[in-house]
Amino acid sequence: MKNVVQNYDGPDSVESDTAPEEEAYVLRLYVAGQTRKSLTAFANLKKICEGHLCGKYRIEVIDLLENPQLAKGDQILAIPTLVRKLPQPIKKIIGDLSNTERVLVGLDLRPAEGPHVQ
């Protein structure tokens, strides 16, 4: 398994042999430049993945200022937006990912508790 994180300066690869590709989470984070909200979203996502996915993930950062045409494929309407490509089904979370509980529920890493979480 290979975790690939594309940051704003280009790709940065981190090797991990902890999971076969089919068990990995493929996460795509859409941002628009290096805004505070974009950087916060990336930092929060990295922290959540390291704490809960045990190396079984790949993060792709898509900067829509550089590649605006890529927003159409995942129907991105707001940024930052996290798209879970794998495992299926595709899920989206909008915002800076600071609400860890909401992100864990959104990624199906933790079940929703009570009627207040959708």
PDB file of C-alpha atoms in Angstrom:
ATOM      1  CA  MET A   1       0.000   0.000   0.000  1.00  0.00           C
ATOM      2  CA  LYS A   2       1.301   3.410  -0.798  1.00  0.00           C
ATOM      3  CA  ASN A   3       0.041   6.607   0.794  1.00  0.00           C
ATOM      4  CA  VAL A   4       0.382   9.441  -1.674  1.00  0.00           C
ATOM      5  CA  VAL A   5      -0.165  12.945  -0.457  1.00  0.00           C
ATOM      6  CA  GLN A   6      -0.005  15.656  -3.059  1.00  0.00           C
ATOM      7  CA  ASN A   7       0.663  18.890  -1.322  1.00  0.00           C
ATOM      8  CA  TYR A   8       0.744  22.327  -2.825  1.00  0.00           C
ATOM      9  CA  ASP A   9       4.383  22.020  -3.872  1.00  0.00           C
ATOM     10  CA  GLY A  10       4.011  18.666  -5.644  1.00  0.00           C
ATOM     11  CA  PRO A  11       3.697  14.998  -4.772  1.00  0.00           C
ATOM     12  CA  ASP A  12       5.196  13.626  -1.590  1.00  0.00           C
ATOM     13  CA  SER A  13       5.163   9.844  -1.234  1.00  0.00           C
ATOM     14  CA  VAL A  14       5.057   7.852   1.965  1.00  0.00           C
ATOM     15  CA  GLU A  15       5.450   4.086   1.781  1.00  0.00           C
ATOM     16  CA  SER A  16       3.277   1.788   3.883  1.00  0.00           C
ATOM     17  CA  ASP A  17       2.899  -1.965   3.572  1.00  0.00           C
ATOM     18  CA  THR A  18       0.167  -2.317   6.184  1.00  0.00           C
ATOM     19  CA  ALA A  19      -2.788  -2.942   3.847  1.00  0.00           C
ATOM     20  CA  PRO A  20      -3.525  -4.209   0.379  1.00  0.00           C
ATOM     21  CA  GLU A  21      -4.900  -1.603  -2.025  1.00  0.00           C
ATOM     22  CA  GLU A  22      -8.471  -2.940  -1.945  1.00  0.00           C
ATOM     23  CA  GLU A  23      -8.779  -2.351   1.815  1.00  0.00           C
ATOM     24  CA  ALA A  24      -7.518   1.226   1.678  1.00  0.00           C
ATOM     25  CA  TYR A  25      -9.501   4.431   1.979  1.00  0.00           C
ATOM     26  CA  VAL A  26      -8.999   6.689  -1.023  1.00  0.00           C
ATOM     27  CA  LEU A  27      -9.693  10.258   0.060  1.00  0.00           C
ATOM     28  CA  ARG A  28      -9.689  13.300  -2.199  1.00  0.00           C
ATOM     29  CA  LEU A  29      -9.531  16.742  -0.598  1.00  0.00           C
ATOM     30  CA  TYR A  30     -10.581  19.628  -2.839  1.00  0.00           C
ATOM     31  CA  VAL A  31      -9.142  23.016  -1.886  1.00  0.00           C
ATOM     32  CA  ALA A  32      -8.586  26.417  -3.520  1.00  0.00           C
ATOM     33  CA  GLY A  33      -5.022  27.474  -2.859  1.00  0.00           C
ATOM     34  CA  GLN A  34      -3.261  27.625   0.462  1.00  0.00           C
ATOM     35  CA  THR A  35      -5.953  29.374   2.447  1.00  0.00           C
ATOM     36  CA  ARG A  36      -6.126  28.979   6.204  1.00  0.00           C
ATOM     37  CA  LYS A  37      -9.277  26.850   5.840  1.00  0.00           C
ATOM     38  CA  SER A  38      -7.636  24.597   3.232  1.00  0.00           C
ATOM     39  CA  LEU A  39      -4.505  24.103   5.317  1.00  0.00           C
ATOM     40  CA  THR A  40      -6.620  23.406   8.415  1.00  0.00           C
ATOM     41  CA  ALA A  41      -8.707  20.857   6.519  1.00  0.00           C
ATOM     42  CA  PHE A  42      -5.585  19.034   5.324  1.00  0.00           C
ATOM     43  CA  ALA A  43      -4.009  19.019   8.790  1.00  0.00           C
ATOM     44  CA  ASN A  44      -7.239  17.754  10.376  1.00  0.00           C
ATOM     45  CA  LEU A  45      -7.639  15.043   7.735  1.00  0.00           C
ATOM     46  CA  LYS A  46      -4.052  13.859   8.158  1.00  0.00           C
ATOM     47  CA  LYS A  47      -4.479  13.702  11.943  1.00  0.00           C
ATOM     48  CA  ILE A  48      -7.738  11.736  11.656  1.00  0.00           C
ATOM     49  CA  CYS A  49      -6.258   9.293   9.132  1.00  0.00           C
ATOM     50  CA  GLU A  50      -3.138   8.688  11.205  1.00  0.00           C
ATOM     51  CA  GLY A  51      -5.213   8.132  14.329  1.00  0.00           C
ATOM     52  CA  HIS A  52      -7.986   5.957  12.895  1.00  0.00           C
ATOM     53  CA  LEU A  53      -6.927   4.339   9.601  1.00  0.00           C
ATOM     54  CA  CYS A  54      -3.583   2.803  10.616  1.00  0.00           C
ATOM     55  CA  GLY A  55      -1.856   3.488   7.294  1.00  0.00           C
ATOM     56  CA  LYS A  56      -4.795   2.163   5.244  1.00  0.00           C
ATOM     57  CA  TYR A  57      -5.399   5.352   3.313  1.00  0.00           C
ATOM     58  CA  ARG A  58      -4.332   7.514   0.417  1.00  0.00           C
ATOM     59  CA  ILE A  59      -4.975  11.259   0.365  1.00  0.00           C
ATOM     60  CA  GLU A  60      -5.114  13.194  -2.889  1.00  0.00           C
ATOM     61  CA  VAL A  61      -5.180  16.982  -2.571  1.00  0.00           C
ATOM     62  CA  ILE A  62      -6.746  18.705  -5.571  1.00  0.00           C
ATOM     63  CA  ASP A  63      -6.122  22.448  -5.814  1.00  0.00           C
ATOM     64  CA  LEU A  64      -8.967  23.835  -7.889  1.00  0.00           C
ATOM     65  CA  LEU A  65      -7.051  27.056  -8.576  1.00  0.00           C
ATOM     66  CA  GLU A  66      -4.610  24.949 -10.590  1.00  0.00           C
ATOM     67  CA  ASN A  67      -7.080  22.359 -11.969  1.00  0.00           C
ATOM     68  CA  PRO A  68     -10.622  23.810 -11.918  1.00  0.00           C
ATOM     69  CA  GLN A  69     -11.877  21.240 -14.415  1.00  0.00           C
ATOM     70  CA  LEU A  70     -11.445  18.480 -11.803  1.00  0.00           C
ATOM     71  CA  ALA A  71     -14.335  19.870  -9.720  1.00  0.00           C
ATOM     72  CA  LYS A  72     -16.874  18.647 -12.260  1.00  0.00           C
ATOM     73  CA  GLY A  73     -16.068  14.942 -11.868  1.00  0.00           C
ATOM     74  CA  ASP A  74     -16.963  14.843  -8.165  1.00  0.00           C
ATOM     75  CA  GLN A  75     -19.570  17.635  -8.431  1.00  0.00           C
ATOM     76  CA  ILE A  76     -17.748  19.967  -6.034  1.00  0.00           C
ATOM     77  CA  LEU A  77     -19.882  22.958  -5.078  1.00  0.00           C
ATOM     78  CA  ALA A  78     -18.007  24.228  -1.998  1.00  0.00           C
ATOM     79  CA  ILE A  79     -14.470  24.054  -0.688  1.00  0.00           C
ATOM     80  CA  PRO A  80     -12.801  22.549   1.138  1.00  0.00           C
ATOM     81  CA  THR A  81     -14.620  19.296   0.364  1.00  0.00           C
ATOM     82  CA  LEU A  82     -13.462  15.805   1.262  1.00  0.00           C
ATOM     83  CA  VAL A  83     -14.588  13.005  -1.046  1.00  0.00           C
ATOM     84  CA  ARG A  84     -14.245   9.380   0.041  1.00  0.00           C
ATOM     85  CA  LYS A  85     -13.753   7.532  -3.256  1.00  0.00           C
ATOM     86  CA  LEU A  86     -13.131   4.119  -1.691  1.00  0.00           C
ATOM     87  CA  PRO A  87     -14.546   2.116  -0.101  1.00  0.00           C
ATOM     88  CA  GLN A  88     -17.837   2.568  -1.902  1.00  0.00           C
ATOM     89  CA  PRO A  89     -20.261   4.303  -1.645  1.00  0.00           C
ATOM     90  CA  ILE A  90     -18.757   7.721  -2.334  1.00  0.00           C
ATOM     91  CA  LYS A  91     -19.215  10.144   0.574  1.00  0.00           C
ATOM     92  CA  LYS A  92     -18.635  13.909   0.808  1.00  0.00           C
ATOM     93  CA  ILE A  93     -17.844  16.120   3.772  1.00  0.00           C
ATOM     94  CA  ILE A  94     -17.725  19.907   3.354  1.00  0.00           C
ATOM     95  CA  GLY A  95     -15.702  22.156   5.669  1.00  0.00           C
ATOM     96  CA  ASP A  96     -12.375  22.291   7.458  1.00  0.00           C
ATOM     97  CA  LEU A  97     -12.884  18.846   9.066  1.00  0.00           C
ATOM     98  CA  SER A  98     -12.449  20.278  12.565  1.00  0.00           C
ATOM     99  CA  ASN A  99     -15.408  18.276  13.909  1.00  0.00           C
ATOM    100  CA  THR A 100     -13.616  14.941  14.265  1.00  0.00           C
ATOM    101  CA  GLU A 101     -16.761  13.049  15.303  1.00  0.00           C
ATOM    102  CA  ARG A 102     -18.628  14.257  12.210  1.00  0.00           C
ATOM    103  CA  VAL A 103     -15.726  13.232   9.959  1.00  0.00           C
ATOM    104  CA  LEU A 104     -15.499   9.778  11.559  1.00  0.00           C
ATOM    105  CA  VAL A 105     -19.236   9.244  11.064  1.00  0.00           C
ATOM    106  CA  GLY A 106     -19.009  10.602   7.512  1.00  0.00           C
ATOM    107  CA  LEU A 107     -16.211   8.190   6.667  1.00  0.00           C
ATOM    108  CA  ASP A 108     -18.127   5.306   8.307  1.00  0.00           C
ATOM    109  CA  LEU A 109     -15.405   4.858  10.907  1.00  0.00           C
ATOM    110  CA  ARG A 110     -17.856   5.398  13.750  1.00  0.00           C
ATOM    111  CA  PRO A 111     -21.628   4.823  13.837  1.00  0.00           C
ATOM    112  CA  ALA A 112     -23.931   7.804  14.175  1.00  0.00           C
ATOM    113  CA  GLU A 113     -25.305   8.162  17.704  1.00  0.00           C
ATOM    114  CA  GLY A 114     -28.730   9.668  18.200  1.00  0.00           C
ATOM    115  CA  PRO A 115     -30.945  11.662  15.870  1.00  0.00           C
ATOM    116  CA  HIS A 116     -28.691  14.759  15.750  1.00  0.00           C
ATOM    117  CA  VAL A 117     -26.121  13.134  13.397  1.00  0.00           C
ATOM    118  CA  GLN A 118     -27.143  12.421   9.810  1.00  0.00           C
TER     119      GLN A 118
END
